[in-house]
Amino acid sequence: GTLGWRRWGRGGEAWFPLRLPSGRRVKAGCEERPQAQRFLMLARRSAEYERELRDQSVRLNTELVQANETLQMLNRHIEHNALHDALTGIGNRRMMTQYFGRAEQSDNSANEIAALLIDLDGFKSINDRFGHATGDEVIKVISERLRTLLLDQELLVRMGGDEFLVASTVRTDQGELTKLAQDILDRINQPIDLPGDQGAVGASIGISVTRIRPNLERSLLQAADEAMYAAKRSGRNQAFMEPLPAKTG
């Protein structure tokens, strides 16, 4: 603000001009000077307070946006972890349940769905000989090999331990599934680098296919599990197919 003496109007009254923080000019008499100065000081403080509030509001809004972005990122991370296997990054049982649930809720009740349950043969001996860290590396190698064989809309999950599942609504023909199972065996049987050595594992695969129906997960997995044990009983490192009877009515 600017303080100064100046005569205004008639009668020679002494006035001095004041410039408020808003930029507006006012005039006050000499006897009002102390009050005017206090008013000016309060006006300046009020303007500074308002400016500080605006700055704080901008900072708080910025922090709120950043916190919201961080929360969204954490939610995505939590959701990803809930649906993916921590070791391999492929799907887990919860993702499998969602996959079968979406299939049941679709309008494609006339369509079929297939499951290939894969249990590794010879993995336990590698795990016992070289330790769990090497065993984990073998599981990751096998997961990546299986991943490369999938088509769009097909699902690969780790069921736990050394067991995997492939689910498909795009390959349900017996010939297609037999070829896929053989491709899986060929890929799994390839050598794996081990500490100071090379090794290999095999796999027993149980295949089940059925029309999309209620209680799909339970019935499909039960049939695939029975087929997988039939493959083990038949000598391991092979596939066995157990179709489910189509639902009537």
Tab-separated table of C-alpha atoms in Angstrom:
chain	number	residue	atom	x	y	z
A	1	GLY	CA	0.000	0.000	0.000
A	2	THR	CA	1.089	3.661	-0.350
A	3	LEU	CA	0.753	6.282	2.349
A	4	GLY	CA	1.056	10.009	1.557
A	5	TRP	CA	-0.415	13.415	2.282
A	6	ARG	CA	-2.717	15.164	-0.093
A	7	ARG	CA	-5.514	17.784	0.159
A	8	TRP	CA	-8.892	16.718	-1.107
A	9	GLY	CA	-12.110	18.782	-1.500
A	10	ARG	CA	-12.929	22.112	0.012
A	11	GLY	CA	-12.021	23.554	3.391
A	12	GLY	CA	-8.439	22.411	3.260
A	13	GLU	CA	-9.096	19.112	4.969
A	14	ALA	CA	-5.981	16.980	5.105
A	15	TRP	CA	-6.414	13.496	3.625
A	16	PHE	CA	-4.046	10.795	2.602
A	17	PRO	CA	-4.684	8.027	0.080
A	18	LEU	CA	-4.595	4.299	0.882
A	19	ARG	CA	-4.149	1.531	-1.643
A	20	LEU	CA	-5.765	-1.710	-0.473
A	21	PRO	CA	-4.264	-5.115	-1.266
A	22	SER	CA	-7.039	-5.521	-3.801
A	23	GLY	CA	-5.708	-2.498	-5.684
A	24	ARG	CA	-8.615	-0.268	-4.796
A	25	ARG	CA	-7.703	3.304	-3.640
A	26	VAL	CA	-9.500	4.930	-0.704
A	27	LYS	CA	-8.910	8.186	1.232
A	28	ALA	CA	-8.931	8.806	4.946
A	29	GLY	CA	-8.690	11.888	7.147
A	30	CYS	CA	-5.697	12.632	9.375
A	31	GLU	CA	-7.559	11.751	12.542
A	32	GLU	CA	-8.452	8.388	10.983
A	33	ARG	CA	-4.888	7.539	10.060
A	34	PRO	CA	-4.200	5.064	12.944
A	35	GLN	CA	-7.461	3.243	12.304
A	36	ALA	CA	-6.788	3.241	8.565
A	37	GLN	CA	-3.329	1.806	9.075
A	38	ARG	CA	-4.761	-0.966	11.260
A	39	PHE	CA	-7.392	-1.616	8.620
A	40	LEU	CA	-4.703	-1.770	5.966
A	41	MET	CA	-2.647	-4.192	8.051
A	42	LEU	CA	-5.686	-6.437	8.592
A	43	ALA	CA	-6.512	-6.285	4.902
A	44	ARG	CA	-2.965	-7.333	4.022
A	45	ARG	CA	-3.083	-10.201	6.506
A	46	SER	CA	-6.428	-11.275	5.119
A	47	ALA	CA	-5.038	-11.254	1.583
A	48	GLU	CA	-1.976	-13.249	2.661
A	49	TYR	CA	-4.208	-15.739	4.485
A	50	GLU	CA	-6.411	-16.189	1.421
A	51	ARG	CA	-3.340	-16.664	-0.750
A	52	GLU	CA	-1.977	-19.267	1.679
A	53	LEU	CA	-5.323	-21.078	1.679
A	54	ARG	CA	-5.298	-21.165	-2.127
A	55	ASP	CA	-1.753	-22.537	-2.148
A	56	GLN	CA	-2.661	-25.165	0.428
A	57	SER	CA	-5.737	-26.104	-1.578
A	58	VAL	CA	-3.603	-26.601	-4.705
A	59	ARG	CA	-1.108	-28.719	-2.760
A	60	LEU	CA	-3.860	-30.820	-1.186
A	61	ASN	CA	-5.534	-31.387	-4.553
A	62	THR	CA	-2.212	-32.453	-6.049
A	63	GLU	CA	-1.549	-34.817	-3.146
A	64	LEU	CA	-5.080	-36.203	-3.452
A	65	VAL	CA	-4.598	-36.946	-7.156
A	66	GLN	CA	-1.261	-38.632	-6.434
A	67	ALA	CA	-2.762	-40.657	-3.585
A	68	ASN	CA	-5.647	-41.749	-5.808
A	69	GLU	CA	-3.242	-42.850	-8.544
A	70	THR	CA	-1.179	-44.783	-5.983
A	71	LEU	CA	-4.329	-46.441	-4.615
A	72	GLN	CA	-5.435	-47.469	-8.095
A	73	MET	CA	-1.991	-48.919	-8.780
A	74	LEU	CA	-2.068	-50.858	-5.495
A	75	ASN	CA	-5.560	-52.164	-6.280
A	76	ARG	CA	-4.380	-53.376	-9.687
A	77	HIS	CA	-1.375	-55.016	-8.029
A	78	ILE	CA	-3.578	-56.730	-5.439
A	79	GLU	CA	-6.026	-57.902	-8.099
A	80	HIS	CA	-3.172	-59.237	-10.230
A	81	ASN	CA	-1.668	-61.124	-7.285
A	82	ALA	CA	-5.067	-62.581	-6.400
A	83	LEU	CA	-5.414	-64.145	-9.858
A	84	HIS	CA	-1.820	-65.122	-10.670
A	85	ASP	CA	0.646	-67.653	-9.335
A	86	ALA	CA	3.403	-65.884	-7.416
A	87	LEU	CA	6.215	-68.088	-8.741
A	88	THR	CA	5.403	-68.328	-12.435
A	89	GLY	CA	3.109	-65.385	-13.171
A	90	ILE	CA	0.545	-67.608	-14.897
A	91	GLY	CA	-3.026	-67.972	-13.650
A	92	ASN	CA	-3.975	-69.673	-10.397
A	93	ARG	CA	-7.017	-71.595	-9.213
A	94	ARG	CA	-9.003	-68.411	-8.615
A	95	MET	CA	-8.484	-67.366	-12.220
A	96	MET	CA	-9.545	-70.846	-13.309
A	97	THR	CA	-12.762	-70.568	-11.301
A	98	GLN	CA	-13.515	-67.210	-12.927
A	99	TYR	CA	-12.833	-68.698	-16.372
A	100	PHE	CA	-15.274	-71.562	-15.841
A	101	GLY	CA	-17.809	-69.186	-14.287
A	102	ARG	CA	-17.742	-66.914	-17.343
A	103	ALA	CA	-18.166	-69.955	-19.580
A	104	GLU	CA	-21.231	-71.081	-17.617
A	105	GLN	CA	-22.786	-67.602	-17.808
A	106	SER	CA	-22.241	-67.274	-21.548
A	107	ASP	CA	-24.966	-67.959	-24.102
A	108	ASN	CA	-22.874	-70.680	-25.723
A	109	SER	CA	-24.417	-73.610	-23.872
A	110	ALA	CA	-24.191	-75.685	-27.070
A	111	ASN	CA	-20.414	-75.218	-27.157
A	112	GLU	CA	-17.862	-77.508	-25.607
A	113	ILE	CA	-14.980	-76.872	-23.266
A	114	ALA	CA	-11.855	-78.946	-22.746
A	115	ALA	CA	-9.397	-79.321	-19.886
A	116	LEU	CA	-5.908	-80.816	-19.971
A	117	LEU	CA	-4.608	-81.622	-16.492
A	118	ILE	CA	-0.808	-81.918	-16.548
A	119	ASP	CA	1.180	-83.559	-13.760
A	120	LEU	CA	4.974	-83.619	-14.121
A	121	ASP	CA	6.768	-86.971	-13.977
A	122	GLY	CA	10.235	-87.084	-12.448
A	123	PHE	CA	10.033	-83.649	-10.872
A	124	LYS	CA	10.288	-84.929	-7.296
A	125	SER	CA	13.683	-86.527	-7.923
A	126	ILE	CA	15.057	-83.228	-9.298
A	127	ASN	CA	13.595	-81.330	-6.351
A	128	ASP	CA	15.098	-83.813	-3.861
A	129	ARG	CA	18.498	-83.914	-5.554
A	130	PHE	CA	19.064	-80.247	-6.333
A	131	GLY	CA	16.840	-78.498	-3.790
A	132	HIS	CA	13.709	-76.381	-3.854
A	133	ALA	CA	15.374	-73.380	-5.531
A	134	THR	CA	16.269	-75.506	-8.560
A	135	GLY	CA	12.823	-77.068	-8.436
A	136	ASP	CA	11.269	-73.618	-8.618
A	137	GLU	CA	13.389	-72.802	-11.675
A	138	VAL	CA	12.198	-76.001	-13.368
A	139	ILE	CA	8.570	-75.042	-12.668
A	140	LYS	CA	9.166	-71.606	-14.220
A	141	VAL	CA	10.796	-73.124	-17.314
A	142	ILE	CA	7.900	-75.544	-17.812
A	143	SER	CA	5.361	-72.731	-17.301
A	144	GLU	CA	6.969	-70.644	-20.024
A	145	ARG	CA	7.088	-73.593	-22.418
A	146	LEU	CA	3.402	-74.260	-21.855
A	147	ARG	CA	2.550	-70.586	-22.277
A	148	THR	CA	3.978	-70.562	-25.810
A	149	LEU	CA	1.526	-73.289	-26.894
A	150	LEU	CA	-1.657	-71.395	-25.993
A	151	LEU	CA	-4.078	-69.735	-28.370
A	152	ASP	CA	-6.134	-66.645	-27.568
A	153	GLN	CA	-9.020	-67.374	-25.184
A	154	GLU	CA	-7.200	-70.390	-23.755
A	155	LEU	CA	-6.163	-70.503	-20.118
A	156	LEU	CA	-3.038	-71.811	-18.406
A	157	VAL	CA	-2.997	-72.111	-14.619
A	158	ARG	CA	-0.716	-73.637	-12.048
A	159	MET	CA	-2.875	-75.810	-9.856
A	160	GLY	CA	-0.135	-76.091	-7.246
A	161	GLY	CA	3.136	-77.946	-6.862
A	162	ASP	CA	4.037	-79.521	-10.224
A	163	GLU	CA	0.494	-79.640	-11.609
A	164	PHE	CA	-0.868	-77.407	-14.378
A	165	LEU	CA	-4.126	-77.037	-16.266
A	166	VAL	CA	-4.925	-75.856	-19.783
A	167	ALA	CA	-8.579	-74.949	-20.459
A	168	SER	CA	-9.908	-74.194	-23.911
A	169	THR	CA	-13.168	-73.418	-25.671
A	170	VAL	CA	-11.466	-73.067	-29.071
A	171	ARG	CA	-9.805	-76.491	-29.247
A	172	THR	CA	-12.298	-79.169	-28.211
A	173	ASP	CA	-12.090	-81.639	-31.086
A	174	GLN	CA	-10.441	-84.937	-30.182
A	175	GLY	CA	-7.850	-84.581	-32.918
A	176	GLU	CA	-6.960	-81.026	-31.871
A	177	LEU	CA	-6.644	-82.006	-28.227
A	178	THR	CA	-4.539	-85.071	-29.009
A	179	LYS	CA	-2.150	-82.919	-31.032
A	180	LEU	CA	-2.024	-80.272	-28.286
A	181	ALA	CA	-1.241	-82.939	-25.689
A	182	GLN	CA	1.574	-84.301	-27.843
A	183	ASP	CA	2.963	-80.793	-28.361
A	184	ILE	CA	2.900	-80.319	-24.590
A	185	LEU	CA	4.768	-83.587	-24.032
A	186	ASP	CA	7.369	-82.741	-26.677
A	187	ARG	CA	7.956	-79.317	-25.159
A	188	ILE	CA	8.121	-80.576	-21.576
A	189	ASN	CA	10.517	-83.413	-22.487
A	190	GLN	CA	13.151	-81.011	-23.785
A	191	PRO	CA	16.335	-80.859	-21.670
A	192	ILE	CA	16.505	-78.436	-18.771
A	193	ASP	CA	19.719	-76.885	-17.499
A	194	LEU	CA	20.421	-77.933	-13.918
A	195	PRO	CA	23.350	-76.998	-11.651
A	196	GLY	CA	26.353	-78.662	-13.314
A	197	ASP	CA	24.142	-80.978	-15.326
A	198	GLN	CA	21.179	-81.315	-17.653
A	199	GLY	CA	17.979	-83.082	-16.856
A	200	ALA	CA	14.459	-83.560	-18.093
A	201	VAL	CA	10.988	-84.254	-16.806
A	202	GLY	CA	7.992	-85.921	-18.332
A	203	ALA	CA	4.273	-85.424	-17.862
A	204	SER	CA	1.076	-87.393	-17.493
A	205	ILE	CA	-1.848	-85.575	-19.097
A	206	GLY	CA	-5.526	-86.182	-18.489
A	207	ILE	CA	-7.887	-84.734	-21.089
A	208	SER	CA	-11.589	-84.127	-20.568
A	209	VAL	CA	-14.114	-82.407	-22.820
A	210	THR	CA	-17.795	-81.684	-22.286
A	211	ARG	CA	-20.580	-79.332	-23.208
A	212	ILE	CA	-20.712	-76.132	-21.183
A	213	ARG	CA	-23.057	-76.795	-18.274
A	214	PRO	CA	-23.693	-75.820	-14.638
A	215	ASN	CA	-21.143	-77.094	-12.086
A	216	LEU	CA	-18.670	-77.147	-14.925
A	217	GLU	CA	-15.504	-76.826	-12.850
A	218	ARG	CA	-16.190	-79.791	-10.597
A	219	SER	CA	-17.306	-82.219	-13.309
A	220	LEU	CA	-14.630	-81.261	-15.841
A	221	LEU	CA	-11.747	-81.386	-13.362
A	222	GLN	CA	-12.908	-84.677	-11.870
A	223	ALA	CA	-12.931	-86.316	-15.287
A	224	ALA	CA	-9.545	-84.791	-16.214
A	225	ASP	CA	-8.070	-85.986	-12.920
A	226	GLU	CA	-9.272	-89.550	-13.540
A	227	ALA	CA	-7.829	-89.428	-17.048
A	228	MET	CA	-4.496	-88.131	-15.733
A	229	TYR	CA	-4.175	-91.028	-13.273
A	230	ALA	CA	-5.083	-93.423	-16.066
A	231	ALA	CA	-2.139	-91.994	-18.037
A	232	LYS	CA	0.171	-92.582	-15.056
A	233	ARG	CA	-1.032	-96.145	-14.648
A	234	SER	CA	-0.375	-96.748	-18.346
A	235	GLY	CA	3.307	-95.897	-18.042
A	236	ARG	CA	3.536	-92.098	-17.543
A	237	ASN	CA	4.704	-89.428	-19.984
A	238	GLN	CA	1.593	-89.816	-22.112
A	239	ALA	CA	-1.926	-88.469	-22.445
A	240	PHE	CA	-5.275	-90.129	-21.825
A	241	MET	CA	-8.629	-88.690	-22.873
A	242	GLU	CA	-11.795	-89.177	-20.856
A	243	PRO	CA	-14.833	-87.513	-22.452
A	244	LEU	CA	-17.837	-86.691	-20.316
A	245	PRO	CA	-21.252	-87.807	-21.497
A	246	ALA	CA	-23.252	-84.910	-22.908
A	247	LYS	CA	-25.983	-83.610	-20.609
A	248	THR	CA	-29.452	-84.525	-21.810
A	249	GLY	CA	-32.794	-82.903	-21.188
